[in-house]
Amino acid sequence: MEKSEIFEIARRNAEWLKGNYERLKREYDQCWILIQDKKVVKSASTFDEIMQTVRKYDPNTILVEYIQSEPVAMFF
């Protein structure tokens, strides 16, 4: 797989995540999700659980994200 193709897959999945985040917050609050081809293919309540699934996929084709409905405070 070419670097440009990997970048394009990552970009499409990230844009899909951004565009669907409000719906995903309602469906997967406080869960890890695995996104492939602009859809959620697995969700899990723990990082260890989602990592068991991640190993079954090509890492170049997925995005793993923690969904949280509450805003996260960041201090610098």
mmCIF file of N, CA and C in Angstrom:
data_model
loop_
_atom_site.group_PDB
_atom_site.id
_atom_site.type_symbol
_atom_site.label_atom_id
_atom_site.label_comp_id
_atom_site.label_asym_id
_atom_site.label_seq_id
_atom_site.Cartn_x
_atom_site.Cartn_y
_atom_site.Cartn_z
ATOM 1 N N MET A 1 0.848 -1.178 0.000
ATOM 2 C CA MET A 1 0.000 0.000 0.000
ATOM 3 C C MET A 1 0.895 1.243 0.000
ATOM 4 N N GLU A 2 0.620 2.151 -0.897
ATOM 5 C CA GLU A 2 1.390 3.390 -1.018
ATOM 6 C C GLU A 2 1.083 4.349 0.141
ATOM 7 N N LYS A 3 2.057 5.186 0.466
ATOM 8 C CA LYS A 3 1.870 6.168 1.536
ATOM 9 C C LYS A 3 0.692 7.089 1.254
ATOM 10 N N SER A 4 0.541 7.492 0.009
ATOM 11 C CA SER A 4 -0.555 8.401 -0.342
ATOM 12 C C SER A 4 -1.910 7.720 -0.134
ATOM 13 N N GLU A 5 -1.981 6.438 -0.408
ATOM 14 C CA GLU A 5 -3.230 5.700 -0.196
ATOM 15 C C GLU A 5 -3.531 5.561 1.302
ATOM 16 N N ILE A 6 -2.514 5.291 2.105
ATOM 17 C CA ILE A 6 -2.681 5.199 3.559
ATOM 18 C C ILE A 6 -3.162 6.531 4.114
ATOM 19 N N PHE A 7 -2.548 7.614 3.657
ATOM 20 C CA PHE A 7 -2.952 8.952 4.102
ATOM 21 C C PHE A 7 -4.410 9.229 3.727
ATOM 22 N N GLU A 8 -4.805 8.869 2.526
ATOM 23 C CA GLU A 8 -6.169 9.115 2.063
ATOM 24 C C GLU A 8 -7.184 8.310 2.887
ATOM 25 N N ILE A 9 -6.869 7.078 3.200
ATOM 26 C CA ILE A 9 -7.756 6.255 4.043
ATOM 27 C C ILE A 9 -7.906 6.899 5.416
ATOM 28 N N ALA A 10 -6.797 7.312 6.005
ATOM 29 C CA ALA A 10 -6.831 7.955 7.323
ATOM 30 C C ALA A 10 -7.640 9.252 7.281
ATOM 31 N N ARG A 11 -7.455 10.035 6.233
ATOM 32 C CA ARG A 11 -8.183 11.300 6.098
ATOM 33 C C ARG A 11 -9.682 11.059 5.998
ATOM 34 N N ARG A 12 -10.088 10.094 5.175
ATOM 35 C CA ARG A 12 -11.522 9.805 5.012
ATOM 36 C C ARG A 12 -12.143 9.329 6.326
ATOM 37 N N ASN A 13 -11.444 8.442 7.035
ATOM 38 C CA ASN A 13 -11.979 7.961 8.312
ATOM 39 C C ASN A 13 -12.057 9.081 9.352
ATOM 40 N N ALA A 14 -11.046 9.937 9.391
ATOM 41 C CA ALA A 14 -11.045 11.055 10.346
ATOM 42 C C ALA A 14 -12.154 12.061 10.019
ATOM 43 N N GLU A 15 -12.366 12.355 8.754
ATOM 44 C CA GLU A 15 -13.450 13.269 8.375
ATOM 45 C C GLU A 15 -14.809 12.665 8.705
ATOM 46 N N TRP A 16 -14.965 11.366 8.482
ATOM 47 C CA TRP A 16 -16.225 10.699 8.820
ATOM 48 C C TRP A 16 -16.466 10.768 10.326
ATOM 49 N N LEU A 17 -15.420 10.530 11.113
ATOM 50 C CA LEU A 17 -15.530 10.622 12.572
ATOM 51 C C LEU A 17 -15.971 12.023 12.982
ATOM 52 N N LYS A 18 -15.332 13.028 12.448
ATOM 53 C CA LYS A 18 -15.671 14.412 12.782
ATOM 54 C C LYS A 18 -17.113 14.734 12.403
ATOM 55 N N GLY A 19 -17.531 14.315 11.228
ATOM 56 C CA GLY A 19 -18.880 14.607 10.753
ATOM 57 C C GLY A 19 -19.978 13.850 11.482
ATOM 58 N N ASN A 20 -19.627 12.757 12.139
ATOM 59 C CA ASN A 20 -20.618 11.912 12.818
ATOM 60 C C ASN A 20 -20.446 11.882 14.327
ATOM 61 N N TYR A 21 -19.590 12.752 14.863
ATOM 62 C CA TYR A 21 -19.238 12.677 16.280
ATOM 63 C C TYR A 21 -20.450 12.848 17.201
ATOM 64 N N GLU A 22 -21.349 13.736 16.875
ATOM 65 C CA GLU A 22 -22.519 13.941 17.742
ATOM 66 C C GLU A 22 -23.357 12.665 17.846
ATOM 67 N N ARG A 23 -23.589 12.006 16.741
ATOM 68 C CA ARG A 23 -24.336 10.742 16.764
ATOM 69 C C ARG A 23 -23.542 9.664 17.497
ATOM 70 N N LEU A 24 -22.258 9.613 17.253
ATOM 71 C CA LEU A 24 -21.416 8.615 17.899
ATOM 72 C C LEU A 24 -21.384 8.815 19.416
ATOM 73 N N LYS A 25 -21.414 10.065 19.877
ATOM 74 C CA LYS A 25 -21.453 10.326 21.317
ATOM 75 C C LYS A 25 -22.700 9.712 21.946
ATOM 76 N N ARG A 26 -23.823 9.780 21.248
ATOM 77 C CA ARG A 26 -25.067 9.210 21.778
ATOM 78 C C ARG A 26 -25.023 7.678 21.788
ATOM 79 N N GLU A 27 -24.423 7.095 20.784
ATOM 80 C CA GLU A 27 -24.407 5.636 20.652
ATOM 81 C C GLU A 27 -23.265 4.953 21.396
ATOM 82 N N TYR A 28 -22.119 5.630 21.511
ATOM 83 C CA TYR A 28 -20.914 4.977 22.034
ATOM 84 C C TYR A 28 -20.239 5.765 23.153
ATOM 85 N N ASP A 29 -21.014 6.492 23.945
ATOM 86 C CA ASP A 29 -20.441 7.304 25.021
ATOM 87 C C ASP A 29 -19.584 6.440 25.953
ATOM 88 N N GLN A 30 -18.383 6.915 26.213
ATOM 89 C CA GLN A 30 -17.409 6.269 27.084
ATOM 90 C C GLN A 30 -17.005 4.888 26.582
ATOM 91 N N CYS A 31 -16.892 4.769 25.273
ATOM 92 C CA CYS A 31 -16.446 3.527 24.642
ATOM 93 C C CYS A 31 -15.332 3.815 23.642
ATOM 94 N N TRP A 32 -14.527 2.812 23.413
ATOM 95 C CA TRP A 32 -13.558 2.827 22.324
ATOM 96 C C TRP A 32 -14.258 2.324 21.077
ATOM 97 N N ILE A 33 -13.984 2.942 19.946
ATOM 98 C CA ILE A 33 -14.551 2.449 18.688
ATOM 99 C C ILE A 33 -13.433 2.238 17.676
ATOM 100 N N LEU A 34 -13.647 1.284 16.803
ATOM 101 C CA LEU A 34 -12.739 1.003 15.704
ATOM 102 C C LEU A 34 -13.490 1.337 14.427
ATOM 103 N N ILE A 35 -12.934 2.247 13.641
ATOM 104 C CA ILE A 35 -13.559 2.707 12.404
ATOM 105 C C ILE A 35 -12.761 2.165 11.228
ATOM 106 N N GLN A 36 -13.477 1.610 10.267
ATOM 107 C CA GLN A 36 -12.878 1.186 9.003
ATOM 108 C C GLN A 36 -13.877 1.468 7.896
ATOM 109 N N ASP A 37 -13.405 2.012 6.805
ATOM 110 C CA ASP A 37 -14.261 2.344 5.662
ATOM 111 C C ASP A 37 -15.447 3.220 6.069
ATOM 112 N N LYS A 38 -15.173 4.199 6.918
ATOM 113 C CA LYS A 38 -16.165 5.189 7.350
ATOM 114 C C LYS A 38 -17.366 4.562 8.054
ATOM 115 N N LYS A 39 -17.102 3.531 8.887
ATOM 116 C CA LYS A 39 -18.158 2.960 9.716
ATOM 117 C C LYS A 39 -17.523 2.315 10.951
ATOM 118 N N VAL A 40 -18.308 2.224 12.011
ATOM 119 C CA VAL A 40 -17.851 1.581 13.233
ATOM 120 C C VAL A 40 -17.973 0.073 13.041
ATOM 121 N N VAL A 41 -16.866 -0.623 13.170
ATOM 122 C CA VAL A 41 -16.888 -2.075 13.011
ATOM 123 C C VAL A 41 -16.785 -2.798 14.349
ATOM 124 N N LYS A 42 -16.407 -2.071 15.409
ATOM 125 C CA LYS A 42 -16.324 -2.668 16.743
ATOM 126 C C LYS A 42 -16.325 -1.565 17.777
ATOM 127 N N SER A 43 -16.964 -1.825 18.896
ATOM 128 C CA SER A 43 -16.881 -0.923 20.040
ATOM 129 C C SER A 43 -16.549 -1.757 21.269
ATOM 130 N N ALA A 44 -15.936 -1.118 22.256
ATOM 131 C CA ALA A 44 -15.544 -1.810 23.484
ATOM 132 C C ALA A 44 -15.469 -0.807 24.618
ATOM 133 N N SER A 45 -15.720 -1.286 25.815
ATOM 134 C CA SER A 45 -15.685 -0.389 26.969
ATOM 135 C C SER A 45 -14.280 -0.208 27.531
ATOM 136 N N THR A 46 -13.353 -1.102 27.176
ATOM 137 C CA THR A 46 -11.981 -0.975 27.677
ATOM 138 C C THR A 46 -10.983 -0.948 26.523
ATOM 139 N N PHE A 47 -9.847 -0.349 26.802
ATOM 140 C CA PHE A 47 -8.779 -0.278 25.812
ATOM 141 C C PHE A 47 -8.261 -1.679 25.479
ATOM 142 N N ASP A 48 -8.094 -2.516 26.499
ATOM 143 C CA ASP A 48 -7.607 -3.875 26.263
ATOM 144 C C ASP A 48 -8.541 -4.648 25.342
ATOM 145 N N GLU A 49 -9.824 -4.476 25.536
ATOM 146 C CA GLU A 49 -10.803 -5.184 24.702
ATOM 147 C C GLU A 49 -10.729 -4.725 23.246
ATOM 148 N N ILE A 50 -10.630 -3.424 23.024
ATOM 149 C CA ILE A 50 -10.565 -2.939 21.641
ATOM 150 C C ILE A 50 -9.243 -3.362 20.998
ATOM 151 N N MET A 51 -8.156 -3.429 21.763
ATOM 152 C CA MET A 51 -6.867 -3.832 21.215
ATOM 153 C C MET A 51 -6.873 -5.291 20.760
ATOM 154 N N GLN A 52 -7.650 -6.134 21.387
ATOM 155 C CA GLN A 52 -7.772 -7.520 20.928
ATOM 156 C C GLN A 52 -8.357 -7.568 19.519
ATOM 157 N N THR A 53 -9.289 -6.670 19.248
ATOM 158 C CA THR A 53 -9.899 -6.605 17.925
ATOM 159 C C THR A 53 -8.975 -5.934 16.916
ATOM 160 N N VAL A 54 -8.295 -4.896 17.334
ATOM 161 C CA VAL A 54 -7.410 -4.134 16.442
ATOM 162 C C VAL A 54 -6.394 -5.051 15.778
ATOM 163 N N ARG A 55 -5.907 -6.007 16.504
ATOM 164 C CA ARG A 55 -4.868 -6.905 15.969
ATOM 165 C C ARG A 55 -5.347 -7.709 14.758
ATOM 166 N N LYS A 56 -6.643 -7.787 14.547
ATOM 167 C CA LYS A 56 -7.204 -8.553 13.432
ATOM 168 C C LYS A 56 -7.288 -7.730 12.142
ATOM 169 N N TYR A 57 -6.968 -6.434 12.210
ATOM 170 C CA TYR A 57 -7.108 -5.523 11.075
ATOM 171 C C TYR A 57 -5.757 -4.985 10.645
ATOM 172 N N ASP A 58 -5.697 -4.589 9.397
ATOM 173 C CA ASP A 58 -4.515 -3.901 8.888
ATOM 174 C C ASP A 58 -4.489 -2.516 9.540
ATOM 175 N N PRO A 59 -3.452 -2.191 10.291
ATOM 176 C CA PRO A 59 -3.412 -0.900 10.991
ATOM 177 C C PRO A 59 -3.440 0.303 10.052
ATOM 178 N N ASN A 60 -3.136 0.095 8.786
ATOM 179 C CA ASN A 60 -3.163 1.186 7.810
ATOM 180 C C ASN A 60 -4.573 1.537 7.363
ATOM 181 N N THR A 61 -5.557 0.738 7.744
ATOM 182 C CA THR A 61 -6.917 0.947 7.236
ATOM 183 C C THR A 61 -7.926 1.301 8.327
ATOM 184 N N ILE A 62 -7.459 1.490 9.556
ATOM 185 C CA ILE A 62 -8.402 1.722 10.662
ATOM 186 C C ILE A 62 -8.064 2.984 11.446
ATOM 187 N N LEU A 63 -9.039 3.388 12.225
ATOM 188 C CA LEU A 63 -8.892 4.495 13.165
ATOM 189 C C LEU A 63 -9.523 4.040 14.470
ATOM 190 N N VAL A 64 -8.824 4.221 15.580
ATOM 191 C CA VAL A 64 -9.341 3.874 16.897
ATOM 192 C C VAL A 64 -9.501 5.170 17.678
ATOM 193 N N GLU A 65 -10.663 5.331 18.286
ATOM 194 C CA GLU A 65 -10.971 6.586 18.985
ATOM 195 C C GLU A 65 -11.775 6.290 20.241
ATOM 196 N N TYR A 66 -11.536 7.085 21.284
ATOM 197 C CA TYR A 66 -12.347 7.016 22.498
ATOM 198 C C TYR A 66 -13.420 8.084 22.384
ATOM 199 N N ILE A 67 -14.670 7.689 22.575
ATOM 200 C CA ILE A 67 -15.806 8.608 22.446
ATOM 201 C C ILE A 67 -16.269 9.009 23.832
ATOM 202 N N GLN A 68 -16.395 10.307 24.022
ATOM 203 C CA GLN A 68 -16.803 10.825 25.330
ATOM 204 C C GLN A 68 -17.718 12.026 25.114
ATOM 205 N N SER A 69 -18.894 11.969 25.730
ATOM 206 C CA SER A 69 -19.847 13.064 25.535
ATOM 207 C C SER A 69 -19.507 14.290 26.383
ATOM 208 N N GLU A 70 -18.839 14.075 27.509
ATOM 209 C CA GLU A 70 -18.454 15.203 28.357
ATOM 210 C C GLU A 70 -17.200 15.869 27.802
ATOM 211 N N PRO A 71 -17.171 17.193 27.773
ATOM 212 C CA PRO A 71 -15.967 17.894 27.295
ATOM 213 C C PRO A 71 -14.763 17.563 28.181
ATOM 214 N N VAL A 72 -13.606 17.501 27.571
ATOM 215 C CA VAL A 72 -12.378 17.238 28.294
ATOM 216 C C VAL A 72 -11.678 18.567 28.531
ATOM 217 N N ALA A 73 -11.353 18.833 29.786
ATOM 218 C CA ALA A 73 -10.624 20.068 30.122
ATOM 219 C C ALA A 73 -9.143 19.830 29.903
ATOM 220 N N MET A 74 -8.518 20.747 29.186
ATOM 221 C CA MET A 74 -7.088 20.637 28.932
ATOM 222 C C MET A 74 -6.407 21.894 29.455
ATOM 223 N N PHE A 75 -5.372 21.703 30.223
ATOM 224 C CA PHE A 75 -4.635 22.829 30.808
ATOM 225 C C PHE A 75 -3.206 22.792 30.316
ATOM 226 N N PHE A 76 -2.724 23.952 29.916
ATOM 227 C CA PHE A 76 -1.339 24.032 29.421
ATOM 228 C C PHE A 76 -0.550 24.976 30.293
#
